[in-house]
Coordinates of C-alpha atoms and ligand atoms in Angstrom, one line a residue:
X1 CA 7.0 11.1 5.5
X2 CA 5.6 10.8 9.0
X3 CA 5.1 6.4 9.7
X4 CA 2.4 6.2 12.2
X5 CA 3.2 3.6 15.3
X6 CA 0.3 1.8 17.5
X7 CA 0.0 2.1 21.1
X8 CA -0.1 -1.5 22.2
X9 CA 1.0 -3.1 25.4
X10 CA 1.9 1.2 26.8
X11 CA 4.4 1.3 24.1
X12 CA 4.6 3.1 20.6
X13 CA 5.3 0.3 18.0
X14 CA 6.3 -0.1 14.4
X15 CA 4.6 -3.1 12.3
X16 CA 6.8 -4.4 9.9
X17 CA 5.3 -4.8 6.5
X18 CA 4.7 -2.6 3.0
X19 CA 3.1 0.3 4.4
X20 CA -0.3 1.9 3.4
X21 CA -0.1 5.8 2.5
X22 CA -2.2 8.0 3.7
X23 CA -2.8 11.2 1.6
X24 CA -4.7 15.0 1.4
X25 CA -7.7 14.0 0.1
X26 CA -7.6 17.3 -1.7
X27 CA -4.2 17.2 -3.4
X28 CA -3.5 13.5 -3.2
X29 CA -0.2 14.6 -1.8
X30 CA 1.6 11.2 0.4
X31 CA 1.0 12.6 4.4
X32 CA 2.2 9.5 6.7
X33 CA 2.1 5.6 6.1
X34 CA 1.1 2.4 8.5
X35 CA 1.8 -1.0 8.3
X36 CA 0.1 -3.5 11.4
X37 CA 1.8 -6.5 10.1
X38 CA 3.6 -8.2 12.5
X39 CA 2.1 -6.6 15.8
X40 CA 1.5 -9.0 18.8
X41 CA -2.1 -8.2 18.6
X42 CA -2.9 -11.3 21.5
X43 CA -0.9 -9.9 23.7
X44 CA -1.7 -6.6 23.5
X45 CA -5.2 -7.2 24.5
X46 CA -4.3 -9.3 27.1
X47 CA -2.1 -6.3 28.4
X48 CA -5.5 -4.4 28.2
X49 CA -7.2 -7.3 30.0
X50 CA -4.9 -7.5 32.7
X51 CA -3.9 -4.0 33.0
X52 CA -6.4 -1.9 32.7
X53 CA -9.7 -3.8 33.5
X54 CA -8.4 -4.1 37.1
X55 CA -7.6 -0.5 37.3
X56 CA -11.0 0.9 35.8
X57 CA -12.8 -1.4 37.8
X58 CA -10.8 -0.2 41.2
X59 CA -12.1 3.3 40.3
X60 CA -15.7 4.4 41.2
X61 CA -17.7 6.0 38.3
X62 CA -16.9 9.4 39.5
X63 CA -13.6 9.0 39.7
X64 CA -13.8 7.0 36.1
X65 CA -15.6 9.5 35.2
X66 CA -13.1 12.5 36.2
X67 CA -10.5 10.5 33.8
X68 CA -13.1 11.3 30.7
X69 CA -12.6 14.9 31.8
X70 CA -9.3 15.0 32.0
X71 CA -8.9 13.5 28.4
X72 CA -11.4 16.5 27.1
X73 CA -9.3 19.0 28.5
X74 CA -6.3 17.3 27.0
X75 CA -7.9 17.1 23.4
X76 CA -9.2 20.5 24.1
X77 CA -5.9 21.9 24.6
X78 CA -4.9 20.8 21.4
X79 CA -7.6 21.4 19.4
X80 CA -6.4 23.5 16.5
X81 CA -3.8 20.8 15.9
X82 CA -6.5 18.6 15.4
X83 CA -8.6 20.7 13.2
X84 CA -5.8 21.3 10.7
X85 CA -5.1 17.8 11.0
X86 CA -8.6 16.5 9.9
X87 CA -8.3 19.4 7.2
X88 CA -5.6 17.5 6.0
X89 CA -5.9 14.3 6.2
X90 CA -9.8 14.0 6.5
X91 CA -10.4 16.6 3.3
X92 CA -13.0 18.1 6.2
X93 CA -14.0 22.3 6.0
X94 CA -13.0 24.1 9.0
X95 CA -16.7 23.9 10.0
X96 CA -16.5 19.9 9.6
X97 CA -13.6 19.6 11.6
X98 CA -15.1 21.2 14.4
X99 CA -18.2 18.8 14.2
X100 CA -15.4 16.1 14.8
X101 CA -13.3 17.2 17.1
X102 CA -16.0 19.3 19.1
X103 CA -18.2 16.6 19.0
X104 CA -15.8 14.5 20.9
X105 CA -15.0 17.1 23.5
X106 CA -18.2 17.4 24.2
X107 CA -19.3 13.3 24.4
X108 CA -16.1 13.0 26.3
X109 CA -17.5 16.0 28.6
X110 CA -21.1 14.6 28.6
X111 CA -20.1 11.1 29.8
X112 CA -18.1 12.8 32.6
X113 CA -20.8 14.5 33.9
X114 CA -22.7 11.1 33.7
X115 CA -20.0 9.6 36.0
X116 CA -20.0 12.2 38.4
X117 CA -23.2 11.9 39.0
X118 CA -23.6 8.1 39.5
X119 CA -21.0 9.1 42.6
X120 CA -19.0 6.6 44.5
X121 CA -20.6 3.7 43.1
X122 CA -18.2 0.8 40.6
X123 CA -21.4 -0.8 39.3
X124 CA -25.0 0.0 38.7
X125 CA -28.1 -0.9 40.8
X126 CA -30.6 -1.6 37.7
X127 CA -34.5 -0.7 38.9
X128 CA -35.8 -1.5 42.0
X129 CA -35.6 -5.0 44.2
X130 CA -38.6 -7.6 43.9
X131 CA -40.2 -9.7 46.5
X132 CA -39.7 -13.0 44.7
X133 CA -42.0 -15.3 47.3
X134 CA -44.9 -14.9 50.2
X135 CA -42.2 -14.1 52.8
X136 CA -40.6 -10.5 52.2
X137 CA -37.3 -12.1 52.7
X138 CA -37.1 -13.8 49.9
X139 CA -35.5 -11.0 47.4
X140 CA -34.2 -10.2 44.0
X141 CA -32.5 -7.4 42.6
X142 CA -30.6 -7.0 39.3
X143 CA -26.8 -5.4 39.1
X144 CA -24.8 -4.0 36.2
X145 CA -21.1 -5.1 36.2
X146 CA -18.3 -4.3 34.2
X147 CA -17.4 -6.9 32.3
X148 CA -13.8 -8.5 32.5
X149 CA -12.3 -8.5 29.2
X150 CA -11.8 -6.0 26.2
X151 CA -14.0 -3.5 24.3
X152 CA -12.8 -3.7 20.9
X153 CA -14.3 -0.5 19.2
X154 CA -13.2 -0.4 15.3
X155 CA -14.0 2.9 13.3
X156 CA -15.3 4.4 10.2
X157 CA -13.2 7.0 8.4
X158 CA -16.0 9.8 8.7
X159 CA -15.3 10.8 12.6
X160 CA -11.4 9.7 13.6
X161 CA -12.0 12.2 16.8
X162 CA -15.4 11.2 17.5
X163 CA -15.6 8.2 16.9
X164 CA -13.0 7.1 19.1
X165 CA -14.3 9.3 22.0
X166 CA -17.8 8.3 22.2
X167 CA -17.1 4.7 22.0
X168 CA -14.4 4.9 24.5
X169 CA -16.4 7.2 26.8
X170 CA -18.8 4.6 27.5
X171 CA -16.8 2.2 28.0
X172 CA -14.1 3.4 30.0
X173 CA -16.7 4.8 32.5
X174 CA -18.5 1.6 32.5
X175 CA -14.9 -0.1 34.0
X176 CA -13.8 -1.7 30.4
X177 CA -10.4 -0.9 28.7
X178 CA -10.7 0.1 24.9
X179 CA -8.3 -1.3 22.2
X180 CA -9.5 1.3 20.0
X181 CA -8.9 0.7 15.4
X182 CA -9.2 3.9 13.7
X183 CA -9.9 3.8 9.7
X184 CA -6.9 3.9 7.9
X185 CA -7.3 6.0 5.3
X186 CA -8.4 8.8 8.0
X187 CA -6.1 7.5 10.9
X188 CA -4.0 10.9 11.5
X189 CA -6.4 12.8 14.0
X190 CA -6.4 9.2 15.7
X191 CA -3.0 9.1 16.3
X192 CA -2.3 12.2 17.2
X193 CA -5.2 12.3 19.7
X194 CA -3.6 9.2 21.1
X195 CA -0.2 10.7 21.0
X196 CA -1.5 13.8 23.3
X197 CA -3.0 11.4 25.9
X198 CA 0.0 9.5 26.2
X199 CA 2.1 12.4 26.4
X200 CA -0.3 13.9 29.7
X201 CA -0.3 10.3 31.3
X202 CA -4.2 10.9 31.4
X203 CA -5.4 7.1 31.5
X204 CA -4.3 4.7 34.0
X205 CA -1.9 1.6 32.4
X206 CA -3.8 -1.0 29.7
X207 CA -6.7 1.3 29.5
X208 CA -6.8 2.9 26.7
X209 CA -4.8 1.0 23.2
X210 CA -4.8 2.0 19.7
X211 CA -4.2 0.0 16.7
X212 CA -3.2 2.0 13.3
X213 CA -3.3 0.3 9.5
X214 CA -5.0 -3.2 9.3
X215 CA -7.5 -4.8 11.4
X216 CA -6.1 -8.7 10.4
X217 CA -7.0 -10.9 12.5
X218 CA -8.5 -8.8 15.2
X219 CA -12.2 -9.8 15.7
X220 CA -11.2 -13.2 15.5
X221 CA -8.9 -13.1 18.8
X222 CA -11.7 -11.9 21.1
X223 CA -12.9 -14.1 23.9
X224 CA -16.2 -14.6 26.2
X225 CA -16.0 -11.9 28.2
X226 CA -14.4 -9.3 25.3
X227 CA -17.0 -6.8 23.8
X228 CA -16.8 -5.9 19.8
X229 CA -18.3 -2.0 19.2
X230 CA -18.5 -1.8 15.1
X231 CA -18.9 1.0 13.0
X232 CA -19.0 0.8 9.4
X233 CA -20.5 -0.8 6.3
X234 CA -23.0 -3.2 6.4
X235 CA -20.7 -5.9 4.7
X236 CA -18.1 -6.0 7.1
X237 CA -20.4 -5.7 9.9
X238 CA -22.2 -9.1 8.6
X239 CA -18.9 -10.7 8.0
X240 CA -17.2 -10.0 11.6
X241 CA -20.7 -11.2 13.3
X242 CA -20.4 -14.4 11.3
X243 CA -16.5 -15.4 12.8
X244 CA -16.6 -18.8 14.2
X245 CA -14.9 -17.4 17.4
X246 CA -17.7 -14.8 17.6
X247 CA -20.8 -17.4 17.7
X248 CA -19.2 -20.2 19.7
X249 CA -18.2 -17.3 22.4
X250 CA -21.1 -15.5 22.1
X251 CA -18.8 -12.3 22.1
X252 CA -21.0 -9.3 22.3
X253 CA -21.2 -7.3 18.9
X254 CA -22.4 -4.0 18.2
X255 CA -23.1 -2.6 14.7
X256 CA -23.4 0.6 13.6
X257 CA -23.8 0.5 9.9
X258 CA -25.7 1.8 6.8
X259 CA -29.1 4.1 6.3
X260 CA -30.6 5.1 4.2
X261 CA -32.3 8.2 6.7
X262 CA -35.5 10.1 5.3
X263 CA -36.4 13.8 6.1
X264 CA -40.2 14.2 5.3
X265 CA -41.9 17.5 4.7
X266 CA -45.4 17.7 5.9
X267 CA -48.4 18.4 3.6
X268 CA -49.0 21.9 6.2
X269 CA -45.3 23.0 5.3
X270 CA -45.7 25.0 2.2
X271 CA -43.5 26.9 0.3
X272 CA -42.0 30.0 1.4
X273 CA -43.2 29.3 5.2
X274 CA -41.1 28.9 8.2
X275 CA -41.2 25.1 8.4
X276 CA -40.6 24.5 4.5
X277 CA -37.2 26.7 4.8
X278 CA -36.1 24.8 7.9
X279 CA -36.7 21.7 6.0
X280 CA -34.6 23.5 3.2
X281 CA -32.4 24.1 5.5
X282 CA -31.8 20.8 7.0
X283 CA -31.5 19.0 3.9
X284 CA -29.2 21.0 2.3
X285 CA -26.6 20.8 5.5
X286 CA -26.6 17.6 5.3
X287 CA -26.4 16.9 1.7
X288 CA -23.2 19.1 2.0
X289 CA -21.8 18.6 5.3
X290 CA -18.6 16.5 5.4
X291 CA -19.4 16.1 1.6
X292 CA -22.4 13.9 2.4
X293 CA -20.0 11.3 4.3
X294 CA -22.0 11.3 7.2
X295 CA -24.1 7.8 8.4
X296 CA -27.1 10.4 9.4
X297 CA -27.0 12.6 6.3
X298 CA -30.6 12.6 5.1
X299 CA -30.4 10.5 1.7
X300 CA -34.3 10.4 0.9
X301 CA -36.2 13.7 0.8
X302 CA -40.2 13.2 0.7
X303 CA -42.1 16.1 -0.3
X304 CA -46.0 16.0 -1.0
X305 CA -46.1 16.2 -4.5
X306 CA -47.5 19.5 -4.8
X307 CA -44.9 21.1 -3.4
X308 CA -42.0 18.5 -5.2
X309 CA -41.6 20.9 -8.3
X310 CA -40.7 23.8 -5.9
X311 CA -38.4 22.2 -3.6
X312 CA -36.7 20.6 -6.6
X313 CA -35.9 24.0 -7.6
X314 CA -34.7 25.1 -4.4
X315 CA -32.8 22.8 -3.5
X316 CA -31.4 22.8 -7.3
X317 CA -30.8 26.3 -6.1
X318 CA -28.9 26.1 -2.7
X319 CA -26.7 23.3 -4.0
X320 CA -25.5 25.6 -6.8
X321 CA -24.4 27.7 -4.4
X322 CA -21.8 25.6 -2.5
X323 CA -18.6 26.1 -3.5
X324 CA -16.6 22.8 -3.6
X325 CA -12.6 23.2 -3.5
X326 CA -9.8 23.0 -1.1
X327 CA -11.1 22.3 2.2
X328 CA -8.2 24.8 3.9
X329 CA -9.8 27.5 1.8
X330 CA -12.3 29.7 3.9
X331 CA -14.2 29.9 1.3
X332 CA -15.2 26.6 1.0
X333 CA -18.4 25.1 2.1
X334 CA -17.4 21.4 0.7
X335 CA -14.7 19.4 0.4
X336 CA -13.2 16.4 -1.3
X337 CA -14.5 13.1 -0.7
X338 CA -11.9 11.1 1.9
X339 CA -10.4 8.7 -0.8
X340 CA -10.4 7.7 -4.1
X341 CA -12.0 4.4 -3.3
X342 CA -14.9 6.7 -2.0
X343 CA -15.6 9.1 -4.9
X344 CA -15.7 5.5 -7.4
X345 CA -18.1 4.0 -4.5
X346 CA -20.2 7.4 -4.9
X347 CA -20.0 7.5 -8.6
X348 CA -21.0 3.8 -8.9
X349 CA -23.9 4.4 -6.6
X350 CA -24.9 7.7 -8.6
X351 CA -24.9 5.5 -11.8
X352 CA -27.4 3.0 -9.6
X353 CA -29.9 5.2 -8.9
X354 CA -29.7 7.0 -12.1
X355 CA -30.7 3.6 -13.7
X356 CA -34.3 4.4 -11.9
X357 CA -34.5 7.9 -11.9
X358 CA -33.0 11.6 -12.9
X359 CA -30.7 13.3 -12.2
X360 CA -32.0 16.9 -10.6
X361 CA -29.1 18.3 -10.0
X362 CA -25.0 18.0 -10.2
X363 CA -23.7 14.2 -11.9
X364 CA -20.7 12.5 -10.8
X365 CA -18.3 13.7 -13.3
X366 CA -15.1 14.2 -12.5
X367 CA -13.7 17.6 -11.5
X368 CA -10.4 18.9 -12.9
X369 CA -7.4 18.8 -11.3
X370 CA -6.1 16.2 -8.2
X371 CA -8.1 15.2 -5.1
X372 CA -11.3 13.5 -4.9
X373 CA -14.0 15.9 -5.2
X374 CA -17.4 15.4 -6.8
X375 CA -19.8 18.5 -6.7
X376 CA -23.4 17.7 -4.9
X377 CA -25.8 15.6 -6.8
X378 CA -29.8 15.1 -6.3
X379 CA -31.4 12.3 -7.8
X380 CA -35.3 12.5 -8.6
X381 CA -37.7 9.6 -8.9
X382 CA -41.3 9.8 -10.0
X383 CA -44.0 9.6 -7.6
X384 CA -45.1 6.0 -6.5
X385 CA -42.6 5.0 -8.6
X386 CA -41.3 1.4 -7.2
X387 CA -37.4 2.0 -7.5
X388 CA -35.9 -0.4 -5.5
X389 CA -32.0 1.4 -5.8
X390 CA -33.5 4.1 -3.8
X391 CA -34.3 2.5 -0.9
X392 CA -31.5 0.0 -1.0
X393 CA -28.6 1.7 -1.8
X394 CA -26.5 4.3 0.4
X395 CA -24.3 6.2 -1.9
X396 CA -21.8 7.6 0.7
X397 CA -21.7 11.2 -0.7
X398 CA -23.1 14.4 -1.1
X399 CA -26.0 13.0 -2.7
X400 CA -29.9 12.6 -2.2
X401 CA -32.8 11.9 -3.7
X402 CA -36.0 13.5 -4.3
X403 CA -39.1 11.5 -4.0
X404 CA -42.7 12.8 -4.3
X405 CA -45.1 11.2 -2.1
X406 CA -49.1 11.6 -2.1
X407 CA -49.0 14.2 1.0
X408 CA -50.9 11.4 3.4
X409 CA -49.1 10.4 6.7
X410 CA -49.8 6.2 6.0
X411 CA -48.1 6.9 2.7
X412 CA -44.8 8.9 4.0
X413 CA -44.4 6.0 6.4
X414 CA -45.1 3.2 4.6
X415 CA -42.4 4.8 1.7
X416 CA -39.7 5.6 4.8
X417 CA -40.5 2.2 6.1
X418 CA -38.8 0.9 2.8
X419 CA -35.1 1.7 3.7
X420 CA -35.6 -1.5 6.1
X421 CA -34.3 0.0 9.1
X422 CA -32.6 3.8 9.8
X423 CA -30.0 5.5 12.1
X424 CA -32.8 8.8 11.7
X425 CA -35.6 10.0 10.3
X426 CA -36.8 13.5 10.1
X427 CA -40.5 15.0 10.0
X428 CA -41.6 18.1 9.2
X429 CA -44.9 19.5 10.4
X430 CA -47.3 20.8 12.8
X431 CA -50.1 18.8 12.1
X432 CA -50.5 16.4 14.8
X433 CA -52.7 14.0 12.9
X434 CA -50.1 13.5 10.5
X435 CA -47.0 13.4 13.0
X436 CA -48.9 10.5 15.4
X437 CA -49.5 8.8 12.2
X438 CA -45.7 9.0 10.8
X439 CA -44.1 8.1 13.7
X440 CA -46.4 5.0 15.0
X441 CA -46.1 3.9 11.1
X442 CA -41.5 4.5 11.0
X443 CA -40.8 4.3 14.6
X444 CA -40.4 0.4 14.6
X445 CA -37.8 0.8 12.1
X446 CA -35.6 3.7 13.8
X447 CA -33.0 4.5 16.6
X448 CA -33.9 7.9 16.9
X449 CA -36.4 10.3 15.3
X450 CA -36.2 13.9 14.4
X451 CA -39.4 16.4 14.9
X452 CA -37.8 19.5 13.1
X453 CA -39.5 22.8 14.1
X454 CA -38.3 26.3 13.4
X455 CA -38.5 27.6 17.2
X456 CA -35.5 25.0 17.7
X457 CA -33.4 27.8 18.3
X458 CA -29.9 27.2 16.9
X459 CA -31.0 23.4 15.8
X460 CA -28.8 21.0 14.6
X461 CA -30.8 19.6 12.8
X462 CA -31.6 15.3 12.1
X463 CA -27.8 14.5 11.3
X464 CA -25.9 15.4 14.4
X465 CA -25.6 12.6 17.2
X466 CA -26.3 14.1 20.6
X467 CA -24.6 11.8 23.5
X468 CA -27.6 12.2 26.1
X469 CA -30.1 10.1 23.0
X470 CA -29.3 6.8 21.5
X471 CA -27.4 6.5 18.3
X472 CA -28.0 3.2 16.2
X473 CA -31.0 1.7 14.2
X474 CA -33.0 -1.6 13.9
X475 CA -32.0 -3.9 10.3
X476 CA -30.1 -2.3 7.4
X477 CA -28.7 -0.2 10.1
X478 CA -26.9 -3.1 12.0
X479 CA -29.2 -3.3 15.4
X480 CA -27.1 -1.5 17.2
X481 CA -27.4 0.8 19.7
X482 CA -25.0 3.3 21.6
X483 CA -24.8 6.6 23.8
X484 CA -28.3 7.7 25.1
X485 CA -26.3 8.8 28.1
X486 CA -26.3 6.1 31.1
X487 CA -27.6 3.5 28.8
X488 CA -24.7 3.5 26.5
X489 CA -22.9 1.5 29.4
X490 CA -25.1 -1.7 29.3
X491 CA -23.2 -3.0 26.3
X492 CA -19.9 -3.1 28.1
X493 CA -21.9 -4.3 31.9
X494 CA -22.8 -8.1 32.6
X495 CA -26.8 -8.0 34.0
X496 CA -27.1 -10.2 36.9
X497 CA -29.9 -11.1 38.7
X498 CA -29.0 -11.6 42.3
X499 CA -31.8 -13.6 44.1
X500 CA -31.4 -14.3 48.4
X501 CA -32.0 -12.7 51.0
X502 CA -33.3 -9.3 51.0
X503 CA -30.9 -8.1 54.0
X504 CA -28.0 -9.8 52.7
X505 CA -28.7 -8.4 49.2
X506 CA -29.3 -4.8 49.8
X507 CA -26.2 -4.8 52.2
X508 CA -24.2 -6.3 49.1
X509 CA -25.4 -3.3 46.4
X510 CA -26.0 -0.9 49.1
X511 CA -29.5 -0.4 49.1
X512 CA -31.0 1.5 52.4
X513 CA -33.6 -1.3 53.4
X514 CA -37.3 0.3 54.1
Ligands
NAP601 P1 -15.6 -0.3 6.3 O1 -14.8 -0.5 5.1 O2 -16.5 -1.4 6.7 O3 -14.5 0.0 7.4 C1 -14.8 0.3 8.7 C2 -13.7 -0.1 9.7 O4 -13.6 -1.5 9.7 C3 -12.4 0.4 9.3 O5 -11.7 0.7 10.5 C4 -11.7 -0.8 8.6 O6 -10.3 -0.8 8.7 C5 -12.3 -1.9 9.4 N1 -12.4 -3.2 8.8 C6 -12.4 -3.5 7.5 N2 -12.5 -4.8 7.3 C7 -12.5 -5.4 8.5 C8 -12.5 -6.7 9.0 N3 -12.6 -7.8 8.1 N4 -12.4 -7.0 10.3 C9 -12.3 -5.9 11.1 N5 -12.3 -4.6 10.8 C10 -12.4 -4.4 9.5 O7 -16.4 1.0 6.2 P2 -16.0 2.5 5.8 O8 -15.9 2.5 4.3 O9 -14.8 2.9 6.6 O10 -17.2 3.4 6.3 C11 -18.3 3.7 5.5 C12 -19.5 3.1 6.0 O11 -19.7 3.2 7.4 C13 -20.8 3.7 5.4 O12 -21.5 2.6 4.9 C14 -21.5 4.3 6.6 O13 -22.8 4.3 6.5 C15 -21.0 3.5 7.7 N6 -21.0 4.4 8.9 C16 -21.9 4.1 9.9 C17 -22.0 4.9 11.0 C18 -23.0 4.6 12.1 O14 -22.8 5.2 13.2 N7 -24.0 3.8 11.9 C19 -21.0 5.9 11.2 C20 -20.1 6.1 10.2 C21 -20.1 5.3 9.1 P3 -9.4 -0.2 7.5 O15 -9.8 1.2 7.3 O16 -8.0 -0.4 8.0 O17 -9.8 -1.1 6.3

């Protein structure tokens, strides 16, 4: 069996401990095992400190920025290694390895294009300079620098490829080195991705690390000018942000976490017309893709209830239709859930929610045979009905639930506004009254929201992350915030106001004076 080694201090190394096993998801047949214990993590990251802060920081952003294209055309090259690797290992469809490993092609790409564009620059003029007194001379314009430590980024299992790429393309091209953590259970595309990098010599020394198996004592070794970019469940989140070494250094955390994301369907979309199918559409995509494991999947479906015995049996309807099996089958539209931990998780959640409402469609049985699969699952809950699971709980899976709402905007939002803060929300309608309501009423409690229309040619729909928009949500959702194209570097830059005088200044950050 394959052992998977870190990259720490530019060498491949072996912790010494009883190894974790990583398995097919679909078979539960042993793929590779990791052990961390033992590593050197201090002095790894102050190999990344030393080593590749200076040499990001030497680089401009275009020149940063033609590293992140480099490292696409690496991962590119190998692609359909990766694919049957997150097949494997990730129990992901063809079709949901591709929305991992394309995904971080094309954020890698994306931030490249970014750098290029900032041009020969190695930090970032923020707004324009301010007369700070009578006399012009007096001046004060802010900078954004790259900070001088580490950016920690520690992963989820859902997106090994992606995951690693869009946290480490912002950083990288803001000047920071990454010390990236895969999941473990997941870890394989990681590795290898890492692996391929190496192999090109695509990233200059120190910038780029990769730990595989355990976190230990990671968090707790990060320092004052070290960032921490999280993604993951809420409960881990709360307990890294609460390290001693985290408050007393004020080390800047970012948390990606739960939500508990709503799609709502208009009280104009009616059944059978264009906007009620691509509402359909949506929900059933993401109900399915990567068997629901996805932190945008939509989880809460609001439909006015006229309409909630009709989309009950449509959806009841699509969802019958997916055929759940052996991810490496073509014909397979979902696969296994990514551990065994996961599918008990989902199941436990499922029996949550079932306490308060019905179950629609599916249960979470077990299936015959090895692997963790569990087939799709919609809840129901009556309308007004004060469940508090529903709102409270993610259940990690292919499963949502149905909730009937009165078909008036103030209601929709004040429901959505129960999930206490989303990655995404969805709406569904061409009635502007009802939109401007609906998003003044959820917007406070979102990162990014969704108007779904069926002109979007060839839409994505609510549950894919697009680089160039921010990705994060307020509350339940961890307050974080990433991507959204330039702005995705201000987590790894130090703001500074520089106040003087004006010449001096705009010679310093290379302003033409007017
Ligand atoms: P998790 O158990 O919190 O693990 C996430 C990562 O944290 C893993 O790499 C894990 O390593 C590591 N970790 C665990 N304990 C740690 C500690 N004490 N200190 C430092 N690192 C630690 O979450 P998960 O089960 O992998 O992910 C599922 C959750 O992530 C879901 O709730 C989902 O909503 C959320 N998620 C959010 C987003 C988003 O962008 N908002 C994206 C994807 C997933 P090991 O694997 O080695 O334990």
């Amino acid at each position: 069996m394959k052992t998977l080694r870190s990259y720490l201090g530019e060498r491949w190394v072996e912790g010494a401990g009883a190894p974790q096993t990583l398995v097919d998801p679909a078979t539960e047949e042993p793929l590779a095992q990791v052990s961390s214990d033992g590593l050197d993590l201090a002095a790894a990251l102050d190999h990344a400190r030393r080593k590749g802060g200076p040499s990001l920081r030497a680089l401009s952003f275009a020149e940063r920025g033609n590293l992140l294209k480099e490292t696409a055309k690496a991962i590119q090259a190998h692609r359909d290694e990766l694919l049957d690797l997150a097949v494997a290992n990730g129990g992901n469809t063809r079709s949901d390895a591709k929305f991992d490993i394309d995904g971080a092609i094309f954020t890698l790409q994306t931030y490249a294009e970014i750098g290029s564009s900032l041009g020969t620059a190695k930090f970032l003029v923020d707004g324009e300079g301010v007369q700070l007194g009578r006399s012009p001379r007096f001046h004060g314009q802010h900078i954004n620098v790259p900070r001088h430590g580490v950016a920690v980024q520690i992963n989820a299992f859902n997106f090994p490829a992606w995951g690693l790429a869009e946290k480490a393309a912002s950083a990288l091209l803001a000047g920071m080195p990454v010390f990236s953590k895969p999941a473990t259970s997941s870890a394989m595309v990681a590795h290898r991705l890492m692996e391929i990098l190496v192999e090109k010599k695509v990233l200059p020394e120190g910038a780029l690390s990769l730990l595989v198996g355990a976190p230990r004592d990671l968090p707790a070794l990060l320092g004052a000018q070290d960032v921490l970019a999280f993604t993951g469940s809420g409960d881990t989140g709360t307990r890294i942000r609460a390290l001693p070494n985290i408050v007393r250094e004020s080390v800047r955390v970012n948390v990606e976490a739960d939500s508990l994301n709503a799609a709502v369907l208009g009280p104009d979309a009616a059944p059978g017309g264009d906007m009620y199918e691509t509402f359909l559409k949506d929900v059933l995509r993401d109900m399915t893709q990567k068997a629901g494991q996805k932190c945008t999947a939509i989880r809460r479906v609001l439909v006015p209830q006229a309409h909630a015995a009709t989309m009950r049996e449509d959806l009841a309807e699509g969802l019958k239709a997916v055929r759940v099996g052996n991810p490496a089958l073509e014909e397979t539209r979902m696969g296994p859930l990514a551990s065994g931990s996961q599918l008990a998780d989902v199941r436990e959640g499922v029996a949550k929610l079932g306490a308060e409402g019905k179950l629609a469609f599916g249960n979470a049985a077990p299936l015959a045979g090895k692997g963790f699969f569990i087939s799709p699952v919609l809840m129901e809950f009556a309308k007004d009905a004060l469940a508090a699971s529903v709102h409270a709980r993610e259940v990690f899976g292919p499963v949502a639930s149905l909730l009937a709402y009165s078909g008036k905007g103030s209601d929709a939002a004040a429901i959505v506004a129960r999930g206490n803060g989303g990655l995404v929300s969805s709406l569904y309608s061409e009635d502007a009254a009802f939109l401007e309501e609906v998003v003044s009423g959820i917007a406070p409690y979102h990162g990014r929201i969704f108007l779904g229309h069926p002109k979007i040619e060839m839409s994505p729909g609510p549950g894919t992350v697009l680089p160039q928009l921010v990705h994060g949500g307020p509350g339940r959702a961890g307050g974080g915030e990433e991507l959204g194209g330039v702005r995705g570097l201000a987590f790894y830059m130090q703001r500074v106001a520089l106040e003087g005088s004006r010449p001096v200044i705009q010679k310093l950050v290379g302003v033409q004076s007017s």
